[in-house]
Amino acid sequence: MEPKKMNTSFFYVSVLTILLSLGLALFLRSNAFAIQNVKVQGLSLISENEILKLSDGIQGQNLLLFDRKALEYKISLHPLIHSVQFQRNLPQTLVIQVKERTPAALVVVPKGILEVDAEGTFLRRLESWPKNNYPVISGIELPDTVGPGQNLESPLLAAALRLLGQAPPQLVAQIGEVHVNAVEQITLFLTSGVEVRLGQANDWIDKLNALYQLIIDEGYTSIQQGVRYIDFTAAKPVIGR
């Protein structure tokens, strides 16, 4: 009799497990987890309405089972979006956490001003000068066919952005313009009006640190008004007055 009792017990346990699993699956797919609220976090440059429009249709979907990859793809189409993550606040709230692309420089083109990030991605076309002052990159030509979100594949732009990425933040705040010529020689124009000739290189860290230490030195600040240029193309920097 013992084997028969064991078989019967196993049968009942199996049926109970199946019923519980089925009930749990139906519960998870029920309206108890239908998305009713959508919140957006991490916004600075983008309005919340823009993200909510891109996530249109998500309300009513199951919070636990919605297609994360599809929604991430839709939101990532926005040119100012760098990455997207989701947080589920049970039972019915979806939090969209975005990381924005940050403008690093401006490029003047015939039909306006382009904002670009440190990776060379075209963020926005502006019709007037922005409130925040970013360094202007000059000496490059970009096709008018590029659109927001595209990477501007220009070696000259990449050289200028590489330089800005290697500069101390305090120095970047004092750079008004980065001019790049056809052979990637770079000249800076500080907001004080001083021209800084840097020449050609791939690694600017030493020169940029030396430049920053020079312009904050008391000896330099005492004569700054009469300085026209600083030449870093020689072994030692030369100050021209």
PDB file of C-alpha atoms in Angstrom:
ATOM      1  CA  MET A   1       0.000   0.000   0.000  1.00  0.00           C
ATOM      2  CA  GLU A   2       2.868   2.356   0.663  1.00  0.00           C
ATOM      3  CA  PRO A   3       3.842   2.905  -3.025  1.00  0.00           C
ATOM      4  CA  LYS A   4       0.196   3.619  -3.870  1.00  0.00           C
ATOM      5  CA  LYS A   5      -0.073   6.240  -1.103  1.00  0.00           C
ATOM      6  CA  MET A   6       3.141   7.881  -2.280  1.00  0.00           C
ATOM      7  CA  ASN A   7       1.877   8.030  -5.864  1.00  0.00           C
ATOM      8  CA  THR A   8      -1.395   9.583  -4.716  1.00  0.00           C
ATOM      9  CA  SER A   9       0.428  12.192  -2.606  1.00  0.00           C
ATOM     10  CA  PHE A  10       2.740  13.021  -5.489  1.00  0.00           C
ATOM     11  CA  PHE A  11      -0.273  13.436  -7.767  1.00  0.00           C
ATOM     12  CA  TYR A  12      -2.008  15.841  -5.370  1.00  0.00           C
ATOM     13  CA  VAL A  13       1.198  17.876  -4.844  1.00  0.00           C
ATOM     14  CA  SER A  14       1.743  18.099  -8.586  1.00  0.00           C
ATOM     15  CA  VAL A  15      -1.834  19.258  -9.210  1.00  0.00           C
ATOM     16  CA  LEU A  16      -1.573  21.817  -6.413  1.00  0.00           C
ATOM     17  CA  THR A  17       1.729  23.130  -7.775  1.00  0.00           C
ATOM     18  CA  ILE A  18       0.254  23.488 -11.260  1.00  0.00           C
ATOM     19  CA  LEU A  19      -2.822  25.284  -9.921  1.00  0.00           C
ATOM     20  CA  LEU A  20      -0.691  27.648  -7.823  1.00  0.00           C
ATOM     21  CA  SER A  21       1.592  28.391 -10.778  1.00  0.00           C
ATOM     22  CA  LEU A  22      -1.391  29.019 -13.034  1.00  0.00           C
ATOM     23  CA  GLY A  23      -2.999  31.269 -10.444  1.00  0.00           C
ATOM     24  CA  LEU A  24       0.218  33.229  -9.961  1.00  0.00           C
ATOM     25  CA  ALA A  25       0.665  33.649 -13.718  1.00  0.00           C
ATOM     26  CA  LEU A  26      -2.920  34.893 -14.101  1.00  0.00           C
ATOM     27  CA  PHE A  27      -2.478  37.259 -11.151  1.00  0.00           C
ATOM     28  CA  LEU A  28       0.753  38.723 -12.581  1.00  0.00           C
ATOM     29  CA  ARG A  29      -0.995  39.291 -15.908  1.00  0.00           C
ATOM     30  CA  SER A  30      -4.044  40.870 -14.305  1.00  0.00           C
ATOM     31  CA  ASN A  31      -4.967  44.549 -14.219  1.00  0.00           C
ATOM     32  CA  ALA A  32      -3.497  44.745 -10.729  1.00  0.00           C
ATOM     33  CA  PHE A  33      -0.144  45.505 -12.411  1.00  0.00           C
ATOM     34  CA  ALA A  34      -1.389  47.636 -15.299  1.00  0.00           C
ATOM     35  CA  ILE A  35       0.774  50.772 -15.613  1.00  0.00           C
ATOM     36  CA  GLN A  36      -1.235  53.799 -14.494  1.00  0.00           C
ATOM     37  CA  ASN A  37       1.530  56.290 -13.661  1.00  0.00           C
ATOM     38  CA  VAL A  38       4.698  57.157 -15.592  1.00  0.00           C
ATOM     39  CA  LYS A  39       7.410  59.305 -13.994  1.00  0.00           C
ATOM     40  CA  VAL A  40      10.568  60.622 -15.665  1.00  0.00           C
ATOM     41  CA  GLN A  41      13.815  61.345 -13.808  1.00  0.00           C
ATOM     42  CA  GLY A  42      17.172  62.842 -14.834  1.00  0.00           C
ATOM     43  CA  LEU A  43      15.909  65.639 -17.083  1.00  0.00           C
ATOM     44  CA  SER A  44      17.695  68.945 -17.493  1.00  0.00           C
ATOM     45  CA  LEU A  45      17.678  69.843 -21.199  1.00  0.00           C
ATOM     46  CA  ILE A  46      14.616  67.857 -22.261  1.00  0.00           C
ATOM     47  CA  SER A  47      11.010  68.505 -21.215  1.00  0.00           C
ATOM     48  CA  GLU A  48       9.091  65.707 -19.525  1.00  0.00           C
ATOM     49  CA  ASN A  49       6.379  65.910 -22.194  1.00  0.00           C
ATOM     50  CA  GLU A  50       8.892  64.927 -24.883  1.00  0.00           C
ATOM     51  CA  ILE A  51       9.710  61.688 -23.077  1.00  0.00           C
ATOM     52  CA  LEU A  52       6.054  60.968 -22.280  1.00  0.00           C
ATOM     53  CA  LYS A  53       5.194  61.341 -25.974  1.00  0.00           C
ATOM     54  CA  LEU A  54       7.932  58.867 -26.899  1.00  0.00           C
ATOM     55  CA  SER A  55       6.557  56.420 -24.323  1.00  0.00           C
ATOM     56  CA  ASP A  56       2.982  56.856 -25.541  1.00  0.00           C
ATOM     57  CA  GLY A  57       1.040  53.606 -25.297  1.00  0.00           C
ATOM     58  CA  ILE A  58       2.864  52.237 -22.271  1.00  0.00           C
ATOM     59  CA  GLN A  59       0.007  53.049 -19.896  1.00  0.00           C
ATOM     60  CA  GLY A  60      -2.252  50.066 -19.473  1.00  0.00           C
ATOM     61  CA  GLN A  61       0.518  47.591 -20.240  1.00  0.00           C
ATOM     62  CA  ASN A  62       1.664  45.163 -17.574  1.00  0.00           C
ATOM     63  CA  LEU A  63       4.352  46.680 -15.348  1.00  0.00           C
ATOM     64  CA  LEU A  64       6.163  43.370 -15.021  1.00  0.00           C
ATOM     65  CA  LEU A  65       5.850  42.147 -18.592  1.00  0.00           C
ATOM     66  CA  PHE A  66       6.096  45.212 -20.877  1.00  0.00           C
ATOM     67  CA  ASP A  67       8.691  45.167 -23.675  1.00  0.00           C
ATOM     68  CA  ARG A  68      11.617  47.018 -22.092  1.00  0.00           C
ATOM     69  CA  LYS A  69      13.838  46.867 -25.189  1.00  0.00           C
ATOM     70  CA  ALA A  70      11.163  48.291 -27.467  1.00  0.00           C
ATOM     71  CA  LEU A  71      10.459  51.201 -25.121  1.00  0.00           C
ATOM     72  CA  GLU A  72      14.169  51.851 -24.585  1.00  0.00           C
ATOM     73  CA  TYR A  73      14.669  51.982 -28.355  1.00  0.00           C
ATOM     74  CA  LYS A  74      11.814  54.467 -28.850  1.00  0.00           C
ATOM     75  CA  ILE A  75      13.074  56.827 -26.137  1.00  0.00           C
ATOM     76  CA  SER A  76      16.694  56.538 -27.321  1.00  0.00           C
ATOM     77  CA  LEU A  77      15.651  57.975 -30.684  1.00  0.00           C
ATOM     78  CA  HIS A  78      15.662  61.389 -28.992  1.00  0.00           C
ATOM     79  CA  PRO A  79      19.005  63.019 -29.950  1.00  0.00           C
ATOM     80  CA  LEU A  80      19.613  64.295 -26.414  1.00  0.00           C
ATOM     81  CA  ILE A  81      19.201  60.882 -24.786  1.00  0.00           C
ATOM     82  CA  HIS A  82      22.395  58.999 -23.947  1.00  0.00           C
ATOM     83  CA  SER A  83      20.881  56.014 -22.118  1.00  0.00           C
ATOM     84  CA  VAL A  84      17.619  54.827 -20.526  1.00  0.00           C
ATOM     85  CA  GLN A  85      16.835  52.645 -17.519  1.00  0.00           C
ATOM     86  CA  PHE A  86      13.526  51.607 -15.953  1.00  0.00           C
ATOM     87  CA  GLN A  87      12.429  51.189 -12.370  1.00  0.00           C
ATOM     88  CA  ARG A  88       9.197  49.416 -11.389  1.00  0.00           C
ATOM     89  CA  ASN A  89       7.392  50.848  -8.388  1.00  0.00           C
ATOM     90  CA  LEU A  90       4.738  48.243  -7.611  1.00  0.00           C
ATOM     91  CA  PRO A  91       1.955  47.956  -8.218  1.00  0.00           C
ATOM     92  CA  GLN A  92       1.300  50.438 -11.072  1.00  0.00           C
ATOM     93  CA  THR A  93       4.092  53.037 -11.467  1.00  0.00           C
ATOM     94  CA  LEU A  94       6.871  53.001 -14.058  1.00  0.00           C
ATOM     95  CA  VAL A  95       9.865  55.306 -13.497  1.00  0.00           C
ATOM     96  CA  ILE A  96      11.881  56.173 -16.597  1.00  0.00           C
ATOM     97  CA  GLN A  97      15.431  57.164 -15.651  1.00  0.00           C
ATOM     98  CA  VAL A  98      17.265  58.962 -18.461  1.00  0.00           C
ATOM     99  CA  LYS A  99      20.820  60.135 -18.866  1.00  0.00           C
ATOM    100  CA  GLU A 100      21.061  63.117 -21.183  1.00  0.00           C
ATOM    101  CA  ARG A 101      23.822  63.917 -23.606  1.00  0.00           C
ATOM    102  CA  THR A 102      25.680  67.010 -22.390  1.00  0.00           C
ATOM    103  CA  PRO A 103      26.707  69.761 -24.837  1.00  0.00           C
ATOM    104  CA  ALA A 104      30.491  70.156 -24.976  1.00  0.00           C
ATOM    105  CA  ALA A 105      30.935  72.710 -27.754  1.00  0.00           C
ATOM    106  CA  LEU A 106      29.225  74.764 -30.456  1.00  0.00           C
ATOM    107  CA  VAL A 107      29.869  74.642 -34.197  1.00  0.00           C
ATOM    108  CA  VAL A 108      28.803  77.600 -36.336  1.00  0.00           C
ATOM    109  CA  VAL A 109      27.295  76.585 -39.695  1.00  0.00           C
ATOM    110  CA  PRO A 110      25.608  78.677 -42.417  1.00  0.00           C
ATOM    111  CA  LYS A 111      22.122  77.919 -41.093  1.00  0.00           C
ATOM    112  CA  GLY A 112      22.671  78.318 -37.377  1.00  0.00           C
ATOM    113  CA  ILE A 113      24.638  76.919 -34.483  1.00  0.00           C
ATOM    114  CA  LEU A 114      25.045  73.239 -33.722  1.00  0.00           C
ATOM    115  CA  GLU A 115      25.403  71.829 -30.225  1.00  0.00           C
ATOM    116  CA  VAL A 116      27.655  68.772 -30.072  1.00  0.00           C
ATOM    117  CA  ASP A 117      28.604  66.498 -27.201  1.00  0.00           C
ATOM    118  CA  ALA A 118      32.061  65.181 -26.332  1.00  0.00           C
ATOM    119  CA  GLU A 119      31.569  62.210 -28.670  1.00  0.00           C
ATOM    120  CA  GLY A 120      30.777  64.417 -31.668  1.00  0.00           C
ATOM    121  CA  THR A 121      27.041  63.721 -31.669  1.00  0.00           C
ATOM    122  CA  PHE A 122      24.895  66.494 -33.180  1.00  0.00           C
ATOM    123  CA  LEU A 123      22.416  67.387 -30.420  1.00  0.00           C
ATOM    124  CA  ARG A 124      20.458  70.456 -31.510  1.00  0.00           C
ATOM    125  CA  ARG A 125      20.449  73.234 -34.090  1.00  0.00           C
ATOM    126  CA  LEU A 126      20.044  76.634 -32.463  1.00  0.00           C
ATOM    127  CA  GLU A 127      18.860  79.784 -34.203  1.00  0.00           C
ATOM    128  CA  SER A 128      20.367  82.101 -31.580  1.00  0.00           C
ATOM    129  CA  TRP A 129      23.226  82.021 -29.117  1.00  0.00           C
ATOM    130  CA  PRO A 130      22.539  79.724 -26.119  1.00  0.00           C
ATOM    131  CA  LYS A 131      22.391  80.974 -22.546  1.00  0.00           C
ATOM    132  CA  ASN A 132      25.231  78.645 -21.525  1.00  0.00           C
ATOM    133  CA  ASN A 133      28.576  79.548 -23.044  1.00  0.00           C
ATOM    134  CA  TYR A 134      30.352  76.548 -24.546  1.00  0.00           C
ATOM    135  CA  PRO A 135      33.601  76.776 -26.549  1.00  0.00           C
ATOM    136  CA  VAL A 136      33.056  77.457 -30.238  1.00  0.00           C
ATOM    137  CA  ILE A 137      34.855  75.143 -32.678  1.00  0.00           C
ATOM    138  CA  SER A 138      35.829  76.817 -35.945  1.00  0.00           C
ATOM    139  CA  GLY A 139      37.725  75.856 -39.082  1.00  0.00           C
ATOM    140  CA  ILE A 140      35.600  72.823 -39.929  1.00  0.00           C
ATOM    141  CA  GLU A 141      32.909  72.291 -42.546  1.00  0.00           C
ATOM    142  CA  LEU A 142      29.944  70.016 -41.957  1.00  0.00           C
ATOM    143  CA  PRO A 143      27.366  68.846 -44.512  1.00  0.00           C
ATOM    144  CA  ASP A 144      23.937  70.415 -44.132  1.00  0.00           C
ATOM    145  CA  THR A 145      22.358  66.987 -44.507  1.00  0.00           C
ATOM    146  CA  VAL A 146      23.226  65.815 -40.989  1.00  0.00           C
ATOM    147  CA  GLY A 147      20.415  65.601 -38.476  1.00  0.00           C
ATOM    148  CA  PRO A 148      20.099  65.559 -34.687  1.00  0.00           C
ATOM    149  CA  GLY A 149      21.326  62.345 -33.118  1.00  0.00           C
ATOM    150  CA  GLN A 150      23.884  61.641 -35.849  1.00  0.00           C
ATOM    151  CA  ASN A 151      27.597  61.428 -35.177  1.00  0.00           C
ATOM    152  CA  LEU A 152      29.499  64.125 -37.057  1.00  0.00           C
ATOM    153  CA  GLU A 153      32.333  62.084 -38.490  1.00  0.00           C
ATOM    154  CA  SER A 154      34.911  64.845 -38.901  1.00  0.00           C
ATOM    155  CA  PRO A 155      38.605  64.303 -37.953  1.00  0.00           C
ATOM    156  CA  LEU A 156      38.975  68.051 -37.326  1.00  0.00           C
ATOM    157  CA  LEU A 157      35.980  68.107 -34.980  1.00  0.00           C
ATOM    158  CA  ALA A 158      37.272  64.985 -33.224  1.00  0.00           C
ATOM    159  CA  ALA A 159      40.668  66.672 -32.694  1.00  0.00           C
ATOM    160  CA  ALA A 160      39.063  69.762 -31.149  1.00  0.00           C
ATOM    161  CA  LEU A 161      36.797  67.703 -28.887  1.00  0.00           C
ATOM    162  CA  ARG A 162      39.740  65.539 -27.807  1.00  0.00           C
ATOM    163  CA  LEU A 163      41.574  68.691 -26.742  1.00  0.00           C
ATOM    164  CA  LEU A 164      38.577  69.973 -24.753  1.00  0.00           C
ATOM    165  CA  GLY A 165      38.265  66.585 -23.075  1.00  0.00           C
ATOM    166  CA  GLN A 166      41.891  66.757 -21.919  1.00  0.00           C
ATOM    167  CA  ALA A 167      41.716  70.336 -20.603  1.00  0.00           C
ATOM    168  CA  PRO A 168      41.182  71.122 -16.899  1.00  0.00           C
ATOM    169  CA  PRO A 169      37.535  72.170 -16.364  1.00  0.00           C
ATOM    170  CA  GLN A 170      38.690  75.552 -15.043  1.00  0.00           C
ATOM    171  CA  LEU A 171      40.537  76.149 -18.316  1.00  0.00           C
ATOM    172  CA  VAL A 172      37.598  75.039 -20.488  1.00  0.00           C
ATOM    173  CA  ALA A 173      35.525  77.779 -18.842  1.00  0.00           C
ATOM    174  CA  GLN A 174      38.052  80.328 -20.185  1.00  0.00           C
ATOM    175  CA  ILE A 175      38.199  78.971 -23.766  1.00  0.00           C
ATOM    176  CA  GLY A 176      36.080  81.012 -26.140  1.00  0.00           C
ATOM    177  CA  GLU A 177      37.094  79.378 -29.415  1.00  0.00           C
ATOM    178  CA  VAL A 178      39.016  76.355 -30.660  1.00  0.00           C
ATOM    179  CA  HIS A 179      40.248  76.812 -34.220  1.00  0.00           C
ATOM    180  CA  VAL A 180      41.446  73.769 -36.173  1.00  0.00           C
ATOM    181  CA  ASN A 181      43.164  74.052 -39.554  1.00  0.00           C
ATOM    182  CA  ALA A 182      43.322  71.461 -42.320  1.00  0.00           C
ATOM    183  CA  VAL A 183      46.320  69.638 -40.783  1.00  0.00           C
ATOM    184  CA  GLU A 184      44.787  69.592 -37.281  1.00  0.00           C
ATOM    185  CA  GLN A 185      46.935  72.393 -35.878  1.00  0.00           C
ATOM    186  CA  ILE A 186      44.980  74.007 -33.067  1.00  0.00           C
ATOM    187  CA  THR A 187      44.798  77.590 -31.875  1.00  0.00           C
ATOM    188  CA  LEU A 188      42.790  78.641 -28.836  1.00  0.00           C
ATOM    189  CA  PHE A 189      41.227  82.021 -28.221  1.00  0.00           C
ATOM    190  CA  LEU A 190      40.632  82.673 -24.549  1.00  0.00           C
ATOM    191  CA  THR A 191      37.654  84.698 -23.343  1.00  0.00           C
ATOM    192  CA  SER A 192      40.189  87.359 -22.354  1.00  0.00           C
ATOM    193  CA  GLY A 193      41.027  87.773 -26.065  1.00  0.00           C
ATOM    194  CA  VAL A 194      44.475  86.145 -25.867  1.00  0.00           C
ATOM    195  CA  GLU A 195      45.459  83.837 -28.735  1.00  0.00           C
ATOM    196  CA  VAL A 196      47.113  80.550 -27.702  1.00  0.00           C
ATOM    197  CA  ARG A 197      49.060  78.689 -30.394  1.00  0.00           C
ATOM    198  CA  LEU A 198      49.258  75.006 -29.534  1.00  0.00           C
ATOM    199  CA  GLY A 199      50.306  73.419 -32.818  1.00  0.00           C
ATOM    200  CA  GLN A 200      49.624  69.771 -33.622  1.00  0.00           C
ATOM    201  CA  ALA A 201      49.430  66.796 -31.234  1.00  0.00           C
ATOM    202  CA  ASN A 202      47.279  63.930 -30.005  1.00  0.00           C
ATOM    203  CA  ASP A 203      47.992  64.372 -26.310  1.00  0.00           C
ATOM    204  CA  TRP A 204      47.447  67.921 -25.045  1.00  0.00           C
ATOM    205  CA  ILE A 205      47.396  67.277 -21.304  1.00  0.00           C
ATOM    206  CA  ASP A 206      50.849  68.661 -20.457  1.00  0.00           C
ATOM    207  CA  LYS A 207      50.463  71.792 -22.578  1.00  0.00           C
ATOM    208  CA  LEU A 208      46.968  72.499 -21.296  1.00  0.00           C
ATOM    209  CA  ASN A 209      47.987  72.080 -17.662  1.00  0.00           C
ATOM    210  CA  ALA A 210      50.989  74.353 -18.263  1.00  0.00           C
ATOM    211  CA  LEU A 211      48.711  76.913 -19.939  1.00  0.00           C
ATOM    212  CA  TYR A 212      46.307  76.924 -17.017  1.00  0.00           C
ATOM    213  CA  GLN A 213      49.105  77.306 -14.464  1.00  0.00           C
ATOM    214  CA  LEU A 214      50.507  80.173 -16.544  1.00  0.00           C
ATOM    215  CA  ILE A 215      47.291  82.190 -16.832  1.00  0.00           C
ATOM    216  CA  ILE A 216      46.524  81.955 -13.094  1.00  0.00           C
ATOM    217  CA  ASP A 217      50.083  82.944 -12.123  1.00  0.00           C
ATOM    218  CA  GLU A 218      50.269  86.366 -10.466  1.00  0.00           C
ATOM    219  CA  GLY A 219      53.117  87.411 -12.724  1.00  0.00           C
ATOM    220  CA  TYR A 220      50.997  86.748 -15.815  1.00  0.00           C
ATOM    221  CA  THR A 221      47.811  88.330 -14.478  1.00  0.00           C
ATOM    222  CA  SER A 222      49.739  91.523 -13.766  1.00  0.00           C
ATOM    223  CA  ILE A 223      50.613  91.877 -17.481  1.00  0.00           C
ATOM    224  CA  GLN A 224      47.556  90.149 -18.992  1.00  0.00           C
ATOM    225  CA  GLN A 225      46.103  93.340 -20.447  1.00  0.00           C
ATOM    226  CA  GLY A 226      49.108  93.725 -22.731  1.00  0.00           C
ATOM    227  CA  VAL A 227      49.372  90.073 -23.853  1.00  0.00           C
ATOM    228  CA  ARG A 228      48.381  89.354 -27.484  1.00  0.00           C
ATOM    229  CA  TYR A 229      49.368  85.697 -27.788  1.00  0.00           C
ATOM    230  CA  ILE A 230      50.982  82.739 -26.038  1.00  0.00           C
ATOM    231  CA  ASP A 231      52.978  80.384 -28.276  1.00  0.00           C
ATOM    232  CA  PHE A 232      53.277  76.775 -27.093  1.00  0.00           C
ATOM    233  CA  THR A 233      54.672  75.425 -30.355  1.00  0.00           C
ATOM    234  CA  ALA A 234      58.272  75.912 -29.173  1.00  0.00           C
ATOM    235  CA  ALA A 235      60.095  74.066 -26.407  1.00  0.00           C
ATOM    236  CA  LYS A 236      59.096  76.784 -23.934  1.00  0.00           C
ATOM    237  CA  PRO A 237      56.019  78.986 -24.093  1.00  0.00           C
ATOM    238  CA  VAL A 238      56.562  82.438 -25.586  1.00  0.00           C
ATOM    239  CA  ILE A 239      54.395  85.382 -24.536  1.00  0.00           C
ATOM    240  CA  GLY A 240      53.830  87.982 -27.248  1.00  0.00           C
ATOM    241  CA  ARG A 241      52.865  91.549 -26.342  1.00  0.00           C
TER     242      ARG A 241
END
